[in-house]
Amino acid sequence: GETVANRTGVLSGWSDVRLTVDGIRSAALLEPLARDATVWSSDLRRCQQTAWAAGWSFAVDARLRELNFGLLEGERFGDIQPDVRDAMFGYRDLPVEGAETIAHFEGRVFGFVDRLPPGAHVL
């Protein structure tokens, strides 16, 4: 669902931002997608708000967080240097202090997914 950060072009990665009213409305439309599935959410507010708005029961796990942008958290995407934007679009490590590496990001998310029991899951 949409957040104020999304709407204003701000990177929110691990920042704990809320959904907008439009984000809540659009999340409510997701309800039928998780019938007969186990729903998982990151521990960030916007992810849990999305699941609540969809009317889903869900479990929380911090390993499902988005990429940590380090010092870029809270920065407007349009203000970021072109080489850093290129790294983002190319799914490469960001040359920014505190940013999570792609290998670490993939390791924590795929590590979670690899341990899921058989069945339908929504992340």
PDB file of C-alpha atoms in Angstrom:
ATOM      1  CA  GLY A   1       0.000   0.000   0.000  1.00  0.00           C
ATOM      2  CA  GLU A   2       1.036   3.567  -0.608  1.00  0.00           C
ATOM      3  CA  THR A   3       2.865   5.491   2.104  1.00  0.00           C
ATOM      4  CA  VAL A   4       3.619   9.198   2.346  1.00  0.00           C
ATOM      5  CA  ALA A   5       7.220   8.244   1.538  1.00  0.00           C
ATOM      6  CA  ASN A   6       6.097   6.535  -1.703  1.00  0.00           C
ATOM      7  CA  ARG A   7       3.945   9.488  -2.641  1.00  0.00           C
ATOM      8  CA  THR A   8       6.766  12.002  -2.127  1.00  0.00           C
ATOM      9  CA  GLY A   9       9.549   9.885  -3.660  1.00  0.00           C
ATOM     10  CA  VAL A  10      11.367   9.248  -0.374  1.00  0.00           C
ATOM     11  CA  LEU A  11      13.290   6.028   0.251  1.00  0.00           C
ATOM     12  CA  SER A  12      11.780   4.250   3.232  1.00  0.00           C
ATOM     13  CA  GLY A  13      13.518   0.826   3.338  1.00  0.00           C
ATOM     14  CA  TRP A  14      13.643   0.161   7.091  1.00  0.00           C
ATOM     15  CA  SER A  15      11.966   3.431   8.091  1.00  0.00           C
ATOM     16  CA  ASP A  16       8.731   2.684   9.922  1.00  0.00           C
ATOM     17  CA  VAL A  17       6.213   4.742   7.970  1.00  0.00           C
ATOM     18  CA  ARG A  18       2.432   4.450   7.805  1.00  0.00           C
ATOM     19  CA  LEU A  19       0.120   3.851   4.882  1.00  0.00           C
ATOM     20  CA  THR A  20      -1.834   6.729   3.410  1.00  0.00           C
ATOM     21  CA  VAL A  21      -5.633   6.581   3.253  1.00  0.00           C
ATOM     22  CA  ASP A  22      -5.271   5.572  -0.424  1.00  0.00           C
ATOM     23  CA  GLY A  23      -2.795   2.896   0.614  1.00  0.00           C
ATOM     24  CA  ILE A  24      -5.280   1.442   3.079  1.00  0.00           C
ATOM     25  CA  ARG A  25      -8.046   1.497   0.458  1.00  0.00           C
ATOM     26  CA  SER A  26      -5.911  -0.268  -2.127  1.00  0.00           C
ATOM     27  CA  ALA A  27      -4.669  -2.828   0.417  1.00  0.00           C
ATOM     28  CA  ALA A  28      -8.281  -3.734   1.233  1.00  0.00           C
ATOM     29  CA  LEU A  29      -8.666  -4.901  -2.381  1.00  0.00           C
ATOM     30  CA  LEU A  30      -6.045  -7.608  -1.779  1.00  0.00           C
ATOM     31  CA  GLU A  31      -8.303  -9.673   0.490  1.00  0.00           C
ATOM     32  CA  PRO A  32      -9.195 -12.429  -2.009  1.00  0.00           C
ATOM     33  CA  LEU A  33      -5.549 -13.068  -2.936  1.00  0.00           C
ATOM     34  CA  ALA A  34      -4.715 -14.819   0.326  1.00  0.00           C
ATOM     35  CA  ARG A  35      -7.605 -17.219   0.691  1.00  0.00           C
ATOM     36  CA  ASP A  36      -6.279 -20.586   1.866  1.00  0.00           C
ATOM     37  CA  ALA A  37      -2.762 -19.157   2.305  1.00  0.00           C
ATOM     38  CA  THR A  38      -0.533 -18.356   5.232  1.00  0.00           C
ATOM     39  CA  VAL A  39       0.255 -14.631   5.247  1.00  0.00           C
ATOM     40  CA  TRP A  40       3.606 -13.302   6.449  1.00  0.00           C
ATOM     41  CA  SER A  41       4.499  -9.665   7.099  1.00  0.00           C
ATOM     42  CA  SER A  42       7.662  -7.815   7.952  1.00  0.00           C
ATOM     43  CA  ASP A  43       7.666  -6.159  11.350  1.00  0.00           C
ATOM     44  CA  LEU A  44       7.343  -2.703   9.793  1.00  0.00           C
ATOM     45  CA  ARG A  45       4.088  -0.827  10.345  1.00  0.00           C
ATOM     46  CA  ARG A  46       3.243  -0.312   6.657  1.00  0.00           C
ATOM     47  CA  CYS A  47       3.441  -4.037   5.966  1.00  0.00           C
ATOM     48  CA  GLN A  48       1.270  -4.940   8.929  1.00  0.00           C
ATOM     49  CA  GLN A  49      -1.217  -2.187   8.020  1.00  0.00           C
ATOM     50  CA  THR A  50      -1.459  -3.698   4.525  1.00  0.00           C
ATOM     51  CA  ALA A  51      -2.302  -7.123   5.948  1.00  0.00           C
ATOM     52  CA  TRP A  52      -4.814  -5.656   8.434  1.00  0.00           C
ATOM     53  CA  ALA A  53      -6.511  -3.606   5.719  1.00  0.00           C
ATOM     54  CA  ALA A  54      -6.802  -6.738   3.575  1.00  0.00           C
ATOM     55  CA  GLY A  55      -8.468  -8.492   6.498  1.00  0.00           C
ATOM     56  CA  TRP A  56      -5.784 -11.157   6.720  1.00  0.00           C
ATOM     57  CA  SER A  57      -4.539 -13.012   9.761  1.00  0.00           C
ATOM     58  CA  PHE A  58      -0.766 -12.916   9.540  1.00  0.00           C
ATOM     59  CA  ALA A  59       2.522 -13.724  11.225  1.00  0.00           C
ATOM     60  CA  VAL A  60       5.371 -11.227  11.551  1.00  0.00           C
ATOM     61  CA  ASP A  61       9.053 -11.778  10.821  1.00  0.00           C
ATOM     62  CA  ALA A  62      11.734  -9.060  10.609  1.00  0.00           C
ATOM     63  CA  ARG A  63      13.623 -11.029   7.940  1.00  0.00           C
ATOM     64  CA  LEU A  64      10.966  -9.884   5.461  1.00  0.00           C
ATOM     65  CA  ARG A  65      11.961  -6.230   5.673  1.00  0.00           C
ATOM     66  CA  GLU A  66      12.848  -4.372   2.513  1.00  0.00           C
ATOM     67  CA  LEU A  67      16.440  -3.485   1.677  1.00  0.00           C
ATOM     68  CA  ASN A  68      18.099  -1.217   4.236  1.00  0.00           C
ATOM     69  CA  PHE A  69      19.260   1.909   2.382  1.00  0.00           C
ATOM     70  CA  GLY A  70      21.602   3.057   5.142  1.00  0.00           C
ATOM     71  CA  LEU A  71      22.251   6.805   5.042  1.00  0.00           C
ATOM     72  CA  LEU A  72      19.848   7.105   2.103  1.00  0.00           C
ATOM     73  CA  GLU A  73      16.856   6.335   4.343  1.00  0.00           C
ATOM     74  CA  GLY A  74      14.555   9.346   4.205  1.00  0.00           C
ATOM     75  CA  GLU A  75      16.246  10.879   1.150  1.00  0.00           C
ATOM     76  CA  ARG A  76      14.265  11.829  -1.927  1.00  0.00           C
ATOM     77  CA  PHE A  77      15.030   9.478  -4.808  1.00  0.00           C
ATOM     78  CA  GLY A  78      15.399  12.412  -7.216  1.00  0.00           C
ATOM     79  CA  ASP A  79      18.148  13.909  -5.038  1.00  0.00           C
ATOM     80  CA  ILE A  80      20.335  10.793  -5.043  1.00  0.00           C
ATOM     81  CA  GLN A  81      23.478  10.759  -7.163  1.00  0.00           C
ATOM     82  CA  PRO A  82      23.024   9.123 -10.595  1.00  0.00           C
ATOM     83  CA  ASP A  83      25.591   6.365  -9.922  1.00  0.00           C
ATOM     84  CA  VAL A  84      23.692   5.348  -6.781  1.00  0.00           C
ATOM     85  CA  ARG A  85      20.372   5.331  -8.666  1.00  0.00           C
ATOM     86  CA  ASP A  86      22.021   3.171 -11.344  1.00  0.00           C
ATOM     87  CA  ALA A  87      23.153   0.723  -8.665  1.00  0.00           C
ATOM     88  CA  MET A  88      19.565   0.552  -7.361  1.00  0.00           C
ATOM     89  CA  PHE A  89      18.110  -0.099 -10.788  1.00  0.00           C
ATOM     90  CA  GLY A  90      20.823  -2.680 -11.482  1.00  0.00           C
ATOM     91  CA  TYR A  91      20.158  -4.454  -8.163  1.00  0.00           C
ATOM     92  CA  ARG A  92      23.799  -3.939  -7.149  1.00  0.00           C
ATOM     93  CA  ASP A  93      25.302  -3.073  -3.771  1.00  0.00           C
ATOM     94  CA  LEU A  94      24.799   0.570  -2.923  1.00  0.00           C
ATOM     95  CA  PRO A  95      27.952   2.647  -2.419  1.00  0.00           C
ATOM     96  CA  VAL A  96      26.417   4.206   0.702  1.00  0.00           C
ATOM     97  CA  GLU A  97      27.403   3.943   4.366  1.00  0.00           C
ATOM     98  CA  GLY A  98      25.179   1.571   6.304  1.00  0.00           C
ATOM     99  CA  ALA A  99      23.391   0.194   3.246  1.00  0.00           C
ATOM    100  CA  GLU A 100      22.640  -3.501   3.314  1.00  0.00           C
ATOM    101  CA  THR A 101      24.434  -5.596   0.708  1.00  0.00           C
ATOM    102  CA  ILE A 102      22.370  -7.465  -1.844  1.00  0.00           C
ATOM    103  CA  ALA A 103      23.920 -10.750  -0.647  1.00  0.00           C
ATOM    104  CA  HIS A 104      22.793 -10.061   2.937  1.00  0.00           C
ATOM    105  CA  PHE A 105      19.314  -9.014   1.789  1.00  0.00           C
ATOM    106  CA  GLU A 106      18.910 -12.134  -0.342  1.00  0.00           C
ATOM    107  CA  GLY A 107      20.337 -14.329   2.415  1.00  0.00           C
ATOM    108  CA  ARG A 108      17.831 -13.215   5.027  1.00  0.00           C
ATOM    109  CA  VAL A 109      14.778 -13.243   2.728  1.00  0.00           C
ATOM    110  CA  PHE A 110      15.578 -16.464   0.875  1.00  0.00           C
ATOM    111  CA  GLY A 111      16.669 -18.036   4.170  1.00  0.00           C
ATOM    112  CA  PHE A 112      13.171 -17.334   5.488  1.00  0.00           C
ATOM    113  CA  VAL A 113      11.450 -18.594   2.343  1.00  0.00           C
ATOM    114  CA  ASP A 114      13.543 -21.768   2.202  1.00  0.00           C
ATOM    115  CA  ARG A 115      12.303 -22.738   5.685  1.00  0.00           C
ATOM    116  CA  LEU A 116       8.599 -22.319   4.966  1.00  0.00           C
ATOM    117  CA  PRO A 117       6.505 -25.464   5.246  1.00  0.00           C
ATOM    118  CA  PRO A 118       4.754 -26.770   2.136  1.00  0.00           C
ATOM    119  CA  GLY A 119       1.620 -24.884   1.170  1.00  0.00           C
ATOM    120  CA  ALA A 120       0.459 -21.515  -0.133  1.00  0.00           C
ATOM    121  CA  HIS A 121       2.150 -18.464   1.345  1.00  0.00           C
ATOM    122  CA  VAL A 122       1.790 -14.722   0.805  1.00  0.00           C
ATOM    123  CA  LEU A 123       4.761 -12.549   1.786  1.00  0.00           C
TER     124      LEU A 123
END
